[in-house]
Amino acid sequence: MARRSRIPATKYPVERFTLDNGLRVVLTPDRSAPVIGVAVVYDVGIRSEPEGRTGFAHLFEHLMFQGSENLEKLAHFRHVQGAGGTFNGSTHLDYTDYFETLPSNALERALFLEADRMRGPRLTEENLRNQVDVVKEEIRVNVLNRPYGGFPWLTLPPVMFDTFPNAHDGYGSFDDLESATVADAADFFRRYYASGNAVLAVSGDIDVAEATELVTRHFGDVPARLAPKRPDFTEPDLTAERRTSYTDALAPLPAVAGAWRVPDPISDFAGYLPYVVLAEVLTDGDASRLVERLVQRDRMVTSLGGYLGFMGDPFDVRDPTALLLQAHLPPGGDVDKVLRTIDEELDRLATDGLTDGELARTQARMATHLLRDTDAVLGRALRMAVLEQQRGEPGLLNELPRLVGEVTEEQVRAAAATLRPERRAAIEVIAGGAR
């Protein structure tokens, strides 16, 4: 019990209700500062894209900012920024979110803006063509003209997975983006941007009764549409190592990434958590296993990272997902040796266990990160919205530091023992930009 008491806990209140049109709502009041975070999360992401329409989930995220039922193009920007707020949206494997941080006196403004585009964005040929060009430029900047662009979040899934939903390029091909039509966008909206497929979360300086009335006023008349049936994206685990390589013309140094499948984050959360802790034991900080061995002692790599999920957040992803390790090597570095050394360290951890204080130190750092990430009202709203959407448990946010702290050494060792070479997918970047 003493060990658990050292892990801090939060007690953010949670109020949940569902409107008649199916919209789920999470309110978490915090009157400590006159600020609010508003987040709307739709249960559609990269994995939901149809074949021939790669990149469509992200493209549609852009279209949601191009005007709505009662607002012209750029009005959303003006109304949020004019109230002193900030806004954005992002596309993930399993969901798409839209969010604002505002002074608390602008709550109704934010709710109106989100409800208006939930009723319908302005899907015009002009908006579509404009945003296709914007997305193509984003791909040029972030992937095509950047060293290690898309490594490994775009390049490793097609090595590990076989099915289109899990393996395809979520940014999209230029051909698929250019062939998108307004009819495609309208169908995507009807199918996935339904009130019954969304969660609204509001965090910060709110009165629950007043916020409930405002939410009902602005979202209650959004037409009711049910959530679509979510496809089964599961795939069998690997039984033999898969490995490939490619030359990056801009990369100055070689790099490698490896990934192993992990238990289902939703249905087997207790079995999944030890892998979240294991990734941190291996790579978080100068005292971590692989950093100490590969970076500091043997100097095989220049940098190293490890995390759960291809987009890096362990608590907002569904199955199938993976534990990833990635490293950049010095000129002439030996990728085979790096992978062998990782295997050695995993075997050593599984066989010999952790050193004194190693697990407690890692868990304390993880708890600190979790508390920091949800200290701001927007971080809290986003995390609770996704937890409600994927698990129906927004209050799990309060429990995560404690649950991380309850993972045992035996569980971490058992997790390490499953990360065998024959279950690994790996991709090597050959440095084409070396001088």
Short mmCIF file of C-alpha atoms in Angstrom, two decimals:
data_model
loop_
_atom_site.label_atom_id
_atom_site.label_comp_id
_atom_site.label_asym_id
_atom_site.label_seq_id
_atom_site.Cartn_x
_atom_site.Cartn_y
_atom_site.Cartn_z
CA MET A 1 0.00 0.00 0.00
CA ALA A 2 2.86 2.38 0.74
CA ARG A 3 4.18 2.02 -2.78
CA ARG A 4 0.78 2.90 -4.26
CA SER A 5 0.34 5.93 -2.01
CA ARG A 6 3.36 7.60 -3.62
CA ILE A 7 1.53 7.80 -6.96
CA PRO A 8 -0.53 11.03 -6.99
CA ALA A 9 -4.20 10.88 -7.89
CA THR A 10 -6.65 13.33 -9.42
CA LYS A 11 -10.31 13.70 -8.52
CA TYR A 12 -11.72 15.61 -11.43
CA PRO A 13 -15.53 15.39 -11.26
CA VAL A 14 -17.31 13.80 -14.21
CA GLU A 15 -20.90 14.39 -15.31
CA ARG A 16 -22.21 12.29 -18.22
CA PHE A 17 -25.45 12.33 -20.15
CA THR A 18 -26.74 11.51 -23.63
CA LEU A 19 -29.01 13.71 -25.71
CA ASP A 20 -32.03 12.26 -27.50
CA ASN A 21 -30.12 12.39 -30.79
CA GLY A 22 -27.43 10.08 -29.40
CA LEU A 23 -24.70 12.66 -28.69
CA ARG A 24 -22.77 11.65 -25.59
CA VAL A 25 -21.71 14.53 -23.35
CA VAL A 26 -19.02 14.68 -20.66
CA LEU A 27 -18.70 17.68 -18.33
CA THR A 28 -15.80 18.08 -15.92
CA PRO A 29 -15.99 21.35 -13.95
CA ASP A 30 -12.93 23.08 -12.51
CA ARG A 31 -13.49 26.61 -11.23
CA SER A 32 -9.81 27.32 -10.47
CA ALA A 33 -9.32 29.54 -13.55
CA PRO A 34 -11.74 31.26 -15.97
CA VAL A 35 -10.84 29.00 -18.89
CA ILE A 36 -12.64 26.19 -20.70
CA GLY A 37 -11.64 23.40 -23.05
CA VAL A 38 -14.20 22.11 -25.56
CA ALA A 39 -13.62 18.94 -27.57
CA VAL A 40 -15.77 17.04 -30.05
CA VAL A 41 -14.53 13.60 -31.01
CA TYR A 42 -16.00 11.60 -33.89
CA ASP A 43 -15.55 7.85 -34.04
CA VAL A 44 -13.90 7.83 -37.46
CA GLY A 45 -10.22 7.84 -38.33
CA ILE A 46 -7.64 6.60 -40.75
CA ARG A 47 -8.67 2.96 -40.36
CA SER A 48 -12.21 3.78 -41.53
CA GLU A 49 -11.16 5.07 -44.96
CA PRO A 50 -12.45 3.07 -47.94
CA GLU A 51 -10.00 1.67 -50.46
CA GLY A 52 -9.28 4.15 -53.20
CA ARG A 53 -9.79 7.03 -50.79
CA THR A 54 -6.58 7.03 -48.76
CA GLY A 55 -6.14 10.22 -46.77
CA PHE A 56 -9.86 10.96 -46.80
CA ALA A 57 -10.33 11.12 -43.01
CA HIS A 58 -7.63 13.78 -42.77
CA LEU A 59 -8.95 15.61 -45.83
CA PHE A 60 -12.40 15.72 -44.28
CA GLU A 61 -10.96 17.15 -41.07
CA HIS A 62 -9.76 20.09 -43.19
CA LEU A 63 -13.19 20.45 -44.82
CA MET A 64 -14.81 20.85 -41.40
CA PHE A 65 -13.09 24.23 -41.07
CA GLN A 66 -14.38 25.61 -44.39
CA GLY A 67 -17.72 26.94 -43.21
CA SER A 68 -20.88 25.28 -41.93
CA GLU A 69 -24.65 25.50 -42.06
CA ASN A 70 -24.88 29.08 -40.76
CA LEU A 71 -21.29 30.25 -41.03
CA GLU A 72 -19.27 31.27 -44.04
CA LYS A 73 -15.70 30.17 -44.71
CA LEU A 74 -13.20 31.34 -42.05
CA ALA A 75 -16.00 32.41 -39.67
CA HIS A 76 -15.04 29.67 -37.19
CA PHE A 77 -11.53 31.11 -37.05
CA ARG A 78 -12.75 34.65 -36.46
CA HIS A 79 -15.25 33.75 -33.75
CA VAL A 80 -12.77 31.71 -31.72
CA GLN A 81 -9.81 34.03 -32.09
CA GLY A 82 -12.01 37.07 -31.59
CA ALA A 83 -12.96 35.70 -28.18
CA GLY A 84 -9.30 35.24 -27.26
CA GLY A 85 -9.29 31.50 -27.93
CA THR A 86 -7.35 28.93 -29.91
CA PHE A 87 -8.60 25.98 -31.94
CA ASN A 88 -7.51 23.03 -34.04
CA GLY A 89 -8.35 19.51 -35.11
CA SER A 90 -6.44 16.29 -35.68
CA THR A 91 -6.93 12.91 -37.34
CA HIS A 92 -5.90 9.67 -35.64
CA LEU A 93 -6.14 6.00 -36.46
CA ASP A 94 -9.44 5.56 -34.64
CA TYR A 95 -10.96 9.02 -34.24
CA THR A 96 -10.94 12.64 -35.38
CA ASP A 97 -11.13 15.52 -32.92
CA TYR A 98 -11.98 19.21 -33.04
CA PHE A 99 -11.24 21.47 -30.08
CA GLU A 100 -11.03 24.96 -28.64
CA THR A 101 -9.58 26.65 -25.58
CA LEU A 102 -11.45 29.81 -24.64
CA PRO A 103 -12.22 32.17 -21.78
CA SER A 104 -15.14 30.68 -19.87
CA ASN A 105 -17.50 33.49 -20.90
CA ALA A 106 -17.24 32.18 -24.48
CA LEU A 107 -18.71 28.75 -23.70
CA GLU A 108 -21.90 29.31 -25.64
CA ARG A 109 -19.96 30.60 -28.64
CA ALA A 110 -17.88 27.40 -28.76
CA LEU A 111 -20.96 25.18 -28.42
CA PHE A 112 -22.74 27.03 -31.22
CA LEU A 113 -19.73 26.69 -33.53
CA GLU A 114 -19.35 22.95 -32.95
CA ALA A 115 -23.08 22.26 -33.20
CA ASP A 116 -23.31 24.20 -36.45
CA ARG A 117 -20.68 22.12 -38.21
CA MET A 118 -22.12 18.92 -36.71
CA ARG A 119 -25.29 19.80 -38.62
CA GLY A 120 -23.27 20.10 -41.81
CA PRO A 121 -20.05 21.58 -43.18
CA ARG A 122 -20.07 23.54 -46.44
CA LEU A 123 -19.10 20.85 -48.91
CA THR A 124 -18.49 22.67 -52.16
CA GLU A 125 -16.30 21.92 -55.14
CA GLU A 126 -14.26 25.05 -54.43
CA ASN A 127 -13.65 24.08 -50.79
CA LEU A 128 -12.79 20.50 -51.73
CA ARG A 129 -10.26 21.42 -54.42
CA ASN A 130 -8.69 24.05 -52.19
CA GLN A 131 -8.26 21.64 -49.29
CA VAL A 132 -6.94 18.85 -51.51
CA ASP A 133 -4.16 21.26 -52.47
CA VAL A 134 -3.58 22.17 -48.82
CA VAL A 135 -3.29 18.52 -47.81
CA LYS A 136 -0.95 17.77 -50.71
CA GLU A 137 1.30 20.61 -49.58
CA GLU A 138 1.19 19.27 -46.02
CA ILE A 139 2.35 15.89 -47.32
CA ARG A 140 5.19 17.55 -49.23
CA VAL A 141 6.31 19.43 -46.12
CA ASN A 142 5.88 16.65 -43.55
CA VAL A 143 6.75 13.55 -45.58
CA LEU A 144 8.17 13.97 -49.08
CA ASN A 145 10.59 16.82 -48.46
CA ARG A 146 11.60 16.04 -44.89
CA PRO A 147 14.30 13.64 -43.70
CA TYR A 148 12.67 10.54 -42.21
CA GLY A 149 9.27 11.77 -43.37
CA GLY A 150 6.58 9.32 -42.26
CA PHE A 151 9.10 7.20 -40.33
CA PRO A 152 7.90 5.00 -38.78
CA TRP A 153 4.21 5.81 -38.41
CA LEU A 154 3.53 5.57 -42.17
CA THR A 155 6.31 3.21 -43.22
CA LEU A 156 6.07 0.47 -40.59
CA PRO A 157 2.33 -0.46 -40.64
CA PRO A 158 2.48 -1.97 -44.15
CA VAL A 159 5.31 -4.21 -42.93
CA MET A 160 3.42 -5.37 -39.85
CA PHE A 161 -0.13 -5.59 -41.20
CA ASP A 162 -1.81 -7.19 -44.23
CA THR A 163 -5.25 -5.59 -44.41
CA PHE A 164 -5.97 -2.23 -46.03
CA PRO A 165 -7.43 -0.50 -42.92
CA ASN A 166 -4.31 -1.18 -40.84
CA ALA A 167 -1.60 -1.01 -43.51
CA HIS A 168 -2.45 1.89 -45.81
CA ASP A 169 -0.95 5.38 -45.89
CA GLY A 170 -3.16 7.58 -43.72
CA TYR A 171 -1.89 10.78 -45.32
CA GLY A 172 -3.08 9.48 -48.67
CA SER A 173 -1.76 9.26 -52.19
CA PHE A 174 -2.02 12.27 -54.46
CA ASP A 175 -4.07 10.22 -56.95
CA ASP A 176 -6.64 9.27 -54.31
CA LEU A 177 -6.86 12.80 -52.96
CA GLU A 178 -7.26 14.34 -56.40
CA SER A 179 -10.02 11.89 -57.33
CA ALA A 180 -12.13 12.75 -54.26
CA THR A 181 -15.55 14.25 -55.07
CA VAL A 182 -18.09 16.35 -53.20
CA ALA A 183 -20.39 13.33 -53.30
CA ASP A 184 -17.69 11.28 -51.56
CA ALA A 185 -17.40 13.96 -48.87
CA ALA A 186 -21.17 14.14 -48.39
CA ASP A 187 -21.38 10.36 -48.03
CA PHE A 188 -18.48 10.36 -45.54
CA PHE A 189 -20.26 13.02 -43.49
CA ARG A 190 -23.59 11.17 -43.50
CA ARG A 191 -21.96 7.92 -42.54
CA TYR A 192 -19.53 8.98 -39.83
CA TYR A 193 -20.31 12.52 -38.64
CA ALA A 194 -23.53 11.52 -36.94
CA SER A 195 -24.51 12.82 -33.51
CA GLY A 196 -24.71 9.21 -32.36
CA ASN A 197 -21.09 8.73 -33.45
CA ALA A 198 -19.72 11.70 -31.48
CA VAL A 199 -18.74 12.74 -27.98
CA LEU A 200 -18.72 16.33 -26.69
CA ALA A 201 -16.53 17.10 -23.66
CA VAL A 202 -16.32 20.39 -21.81
CA SER A 203 -13.75 20.98 -19.09
CA GLY A 204 -12.93 23.94 -16.88
CA ASP A 205 -14.79 26.90 -15.44
CA ILE A 206 -18.40 25.79 -15.98
CA ASP A 207 -21.55 25.47 -13.94
CA VAL A 208 -22.86 21.99 -14.68
CA ALA A 209 -26.53 22.97 -14.75
CA GLU A 210 -25.90 25.96 -17.01
CA ALA A 211 -23.58 23.99 -19.30
CA THR A 212 -26.13 21.19 -19.57
CA GLU A 213 -28.81 23.68 -20.61
CA LEU A 214 -26.52 25.28 -23.21
CA VAL A 215 -25.45 21.92 -24.65
CA THR A 216 -29.08 20.84 -24.95
CA ARG A 217 -30.06 24.16 -26.54
CA HIS A 218 -27.39 24.06 -29.24
CA PHE A 219 -26.98 20.33 -29.90
CA GLY A 220 -30.44 19.03 -29.06
CA ASP A 221 -31.89 19.79 -32.50
CA VAL A 222 -28.99 18.32 -34.47
CA PRO A 223 -30.70 15.61 -36.55
CA ALA A 224 -30.44 12.19 -34.98
CA ARG A 225 -28.33 9.72 -36.92
CA LEU A 226 -27.07 6.48 -35.46
CA ALA A 227 -23.43 5.50 -35.29
CA PRO A 228 -22.38 3.12 -38.07
CA LYS A 229 -21.36 -0.38 -37.14
CA ARG A 230 -17.63 -0.39 -36.55
CA PRO A 231 -15.78 -2.95 -38.70
CA ASP A 232 -13.59 -5.60 -37.17
CA PHE A 233 -9.99 -4.54 -37.81
CA THR A 234 -8.30 -7.43 -36.02
CA GLU A 235 -5.45 -9.33 -37.67
CA PRO A 236 -3.46 -12.40 -36.63
CA ASP A 237 -0.13 -11.85 -34.89
CA LEU A 238 3.12 -12.42 -36.75
CA THR A 239 4.71 -15.86 -36.58
CA ALA A 240 7.93 -14.90 -38.41
CA GLU A 241 9.94 -11.71 -38.48
CA ARG A 242 9.11 -9.25 -41.23
CA ARG A 243 11.75 -6.79 -42.27
CA THR A 244 12.30 -4.37 -45.10
CA SER A 245 14.30 -1.27 -45.95
CA TYR A 246 14.14 1.80 -48.14
CA THR A 247 16.46 4.63 -49.09
CA ASP A 248 15.57 8.10 -47.87
CA ALA A 249 17.29 10.55 -50.18
CA LEU A 250 17.19 13.28 -47.51
CA ALA A 251 18.17 11.26 -44.43
CA PRO A 252 21.69 12.05 -43.18
CA LEU A 253 21.90 9.00 -40.89
CA PRO A 254 20.57 5.45 -40.97
CA ALA A 255 17.62 4.57 -38.78
CA VAL A 256 15.62 1.52 -37.76
CA ALA A 257 12.26 0.88 -36.11
CA GLY A 258 10.80 -2.35 -34.78
CA ALA A 259 7.30 -3.15 -33.56
CA TRP A 260 5.60 -5.99 -31.72
CA ARG A 261 1.86 -6.57 -31.35
CA VAL A 262 0.46 -6.07 -27.84
CA PRO A 263 -2.81 -7.08 -26.11
CA ASP A 264 -6.05 -5.33 -26.99
CA PRO A 265 -5.98 -1.92 -25.23
CA ILE A 266 -9.75 -1.97 -24.71
CA SER A 267 -10.81 -5.52 -23.96
CA ASP A 268 -7.59 -6.52 -22.17
CA PHE A 269 -6.50 -3.29 -20.52
CA ALA A 270 -4.92 -5.11 -17.57
CA GLY A 271 -2.81 -7.17 -19.97
CA TYR A 272 -1.96 -4.09 -22.05
CA LEU A 273 -0.72 -1.80 -19.25
CA PRO A 274 2.51 -3.72 -18.54
CA TYR A 275 3.61 -3.02 -22.13
CA VAL A 276 3.01 0.70 -21.62
CA VAL A 277 5.27 0.57 -18.56
CA LEU A 278 7.80 -1.64 -20.37
CA ALA A 279 8.25 0.91 -23.18
CA GLU A 280 9.16 3.52 -20.58
CA VAL A 281 11.48 1.18 -18.68
CA LEU A 282 13.33 0.59 -21.94
CA THR A 283 13.59 4.13 -23.29
CA ASP A 284 12.47 6.93 -20.93
CA GLY A 285 15.44 8.91 -19.67
CA ASP A 286 19.20 8.47 -19.51
CA ALA A 287 18.89 5.72 -16.89
CA SER A 288 16.54 3.58 -18.99
CA ARG A 289 17.67 0.17 -20.22
CA LEU A 290 18.18 0.77 -23.90
CA VAL A 291 19.38 4.37 -23.64
CA GLU A 292 22.05 3.36 -21.14
CA ARG A 293 23.18 0.42 -23.29
CA LEU A 294 22.79 1.61 -26.87
CA VAL A 295 23.38 5.36 -26.56
CA GLN A 296 25.69 5.82 -23.61
CA ARG A 297 27.71 2.64 -23.25
CA ASP A 298 28.00 1.01 -26.68
CA ARG A 299 27.30 4.17 -28.70
CA MET A 300 25.49 2.17 -31.37
CA VAL A 301 22.76 4.77 -31.80
CA THR A 302 22.54 8.54 -31.48
CA SER A 303 18.92 8.67 -30.31
CA LEU A 304 16.30 6.20 -29.19
CA GLY A 305 12.58 6.22 -28.43
CA GLY A 306 9.88 3.77 -27.45
CA TYR A 307 6.10 4.08 -27.20
CA LEU A 308 2.76 2.35 -27.63
CA GLY A 309 0.70 3.02 -30.74
CA PHE A 310 1.90 4.19 -34.14
CA MET A 311 0.87 7.76 -33.31
CA GLY A 312 2.36 7.70 -29.84
CA ASP A 313 -0.47 7.88 -27.30
CA PRO A 314 -1.11 4.60 -25.49
CA PHE A 315 -4.53 5.54 -24.12
CA ASP A 316 -6.39 6.59 -27.27
CA VAL A 317 -5.91 3.63 -29.58
CA ARG A 318 -7.81 0.45 -30.32
CA ASP A 319 -6.63 -2.99 -31.41
CA PRO A 320 -4.57 -3.89 -33.36
CA THR A 321 -1.68 -1.83 -32.10
CA ALA A 322 1.96 -2.30 -31.19
CA LEU A 323 4.92 -1.39 -29.00
CA LEU A 324 7.45 0.50 -31.11
CA LEU A 325 11.16 1.11 -30.67
CA GLN A 326 13.01 3.41 -33.04
CA ALA A 327 16.60 4.59 -33.25
CA HIS A 328 18.89 6.73 -35.37
CA LEU A 329 22.40 5.39 -35.93
CA PRO A 330 25.75 7.11 -36.52
CA PRO A 331 27.26 7.00 -40.01
CA GLY A 332 28.01 3.40 -40.94
CA GLY A 333 25.95 2.09 -38.02
CA ASP A 334 25.08 -1.61 -37.93
CA VAL A 335 21.29 -2.09 -37.89
CA ASP A 336 21.61 -5.86 -37.37
CA LYS A 337 23.74 -5.31 -34.30
CA VAL A 338 21.27 -2.80 -32.88
CA LEU A 339 18.39 -5.26 -33.25
CA ARG A 340 20.44 -8.07 -31.71
CA THR A 341 21.34 -5.86 -28.76
CA ILE A 342 17.69 -4.96 -28.22
CA ASP A 343 16.89 -8.68 -28.18
CA GLU A 344 19.67 -9.25 -25.63
CA GLU A 345 18.36 -6.52 -23.34
CA LEU A 346 14.80 -7.82 -23.57
CA ASP A 347 16.02 -11.31 -22.69
CA ARG A 348 18.06 -9.95 -19.79
CA LEU A 349 15.10 -8.03 -18.43
CA ALA A 350 12.79 -11.03 -18.75
CA THR A 351 15.31 -13.36 -17.08
CA ASP A 352 17.00 -11.20 -14.45
CA GLY A 353 14.26 -8.71 -13.68
CA LEU A 354 14.57 -5.02 -12.87
CA THR A 355 17.15 -3.33 -10.71
CA ASP A 356 16.27 -1.88 -7.32
CA GLY A 357 14.13 1.22 -7.76
CA GLU A 358 13.97 0.94 -11.56
CA LEU A 359 10.25 0.24 -11.74
CA ALA A 360 9.25 2.79 -9.08
CA ARG A 361 11.31 5.49 -10.78
CA THR A 362 9.71 4.76 -14.14
CA GLN A 363 6.19 4.72 -12.70
CA ALA A 364 6.75 8.03 -10.94
CA ARG A 365 7.87 9.64 -14.20
CA MET A 366 4.87 8.20 -16.03
CA ALA A 367 2.48 9.50 -13.37
CA THR A 368 4.06 12.94 -13.66
CA HIS A 369 3.56 12.93 -17.44
CA LEU A 370 -0.07 11.81 -17.09
CA LEU A 371 -0.84 14.51 -14.53
CA ARG A 372 0.89 17.19 -16.57
CA ASP A 373 -0.89 16.22 -19.80
CA THR A 374 -4.33 16.62 -18.21
CA ASP A 375 -3.58 19.61 -15.99
CA ALA A 376 -4.67 22.00 -18.75
CA VAL A 377 -8.42 22.04 -19.35
CA LEU A 378 -8.12 21.15 -23.03
CA GLY A 379 -5.93 18.12 -22.36
CA ARG A 380 -8.51 16.96 -19.85
CA ALA A 381 -11.43 17.46 -22.23
CA LEU A 382 -9.69 15.63 -25.08
CA ARG A 383 -8.64 12.68 -22.93
CA MET A 384 -12.07 12.31 -21.35
CA ALA A 385 -13.82 12.53 -24.72
CA VAL A 386 -11.72 9.70 -26.15
CA LEU A 387 -12.08 7.58 -23.01
CA GLU A 388 -15.85 8.02 -23.21
CA GLN A 389 -15.91 7.18 -26.89
CA GLN A 390 -13.72 4.10 -26.79
CA ARG A 391 -14.46 2.75 -23.30
CA GLY A 392 -17.49 4.55 -21.88
CA GLU A 393 -15.26 5.50 -18.93
CA PRO A 394 -14.18 9.15 -18.95
CA GLY A 395 -13.42 8.92 -15.24
CA LEU A 396 -10.62 6.49 -16.04
CA LEU A 397 -8.49 9.63 -16.48
CA ASN A 398 -8.41 9.91 -12.67
CA GLU A 399 -7.35 6.27 -12.30
CA LEU A 400 -4.54 6.07 -14.87
CA PRO A 401 -1.66 7.17 -12.59
CA ARG A 402 -2.73 4.66 -9.94
CA LEU A 403 -3.18 1.84 -12.46
CA VAL A 404 0.26 2.51 -13.94
CA GLY A 405 1.68 2.41 -10.42
CA GLU A 406 0.09 -0.98 -9.73
CA VAL A 407 1.87 -2.75 -12.59
CA THR A 408 4.26 -5.26 -11.03
CA GLU A 409 7.80 -6.28 -11.89
CA GLU A 410 6.54 -9.75 -12.77
CA GLN A 411 4.11 -8.28 -15.30
CA VAL A 412 6.84 -6.16 -16.92
CA ARG A 413 9.16 -9.17 -17.14
CA ALA A 414 6.41 -11.28 -18.68
CA ALA A 415 5.69 -8.57 -21.25
CA ALA A 416 9.39 -8.33 -22.17
CA ALA A 417 9.51 -12.09 -22.67
CA THR A 418 6.90 -11.85 -25.45
CA LEU A 419 8.91 -9.40 -27.57
CA ARG A 420 10.64 -12.08 -29.58
CA PRO A 421 12.39 -11.55 -32.94
CA GLU A 422 9.90 -13.84 -34.69
CA ARG A 423 7.05 -11.51 -33.67
CA ARG A 424 8.79 -8.36 -34.83
CA ALA A 425 8.17 -6.16 -37.85
CA ALA A 426 11.14 -3.91 -38.64
CA ILE A 427 11.97 -1.25 -41.17
CA GLU A 428 15.39 0.21 -41.93
CA VAL A 429 16.06 3.64 -43.35
CA ILE A 430 19.14 3.71 -45.58
CA ALA A 431 20.67 7.17 -45.46
CA GLY A 432 20.68 8.62 -48.96
CA GLY A 433 21.45 12.13 -47.81
CA ALA A 434 24.74 11.33 -46.06
CA ARG A 435 27.72 13.43 -47.07
#
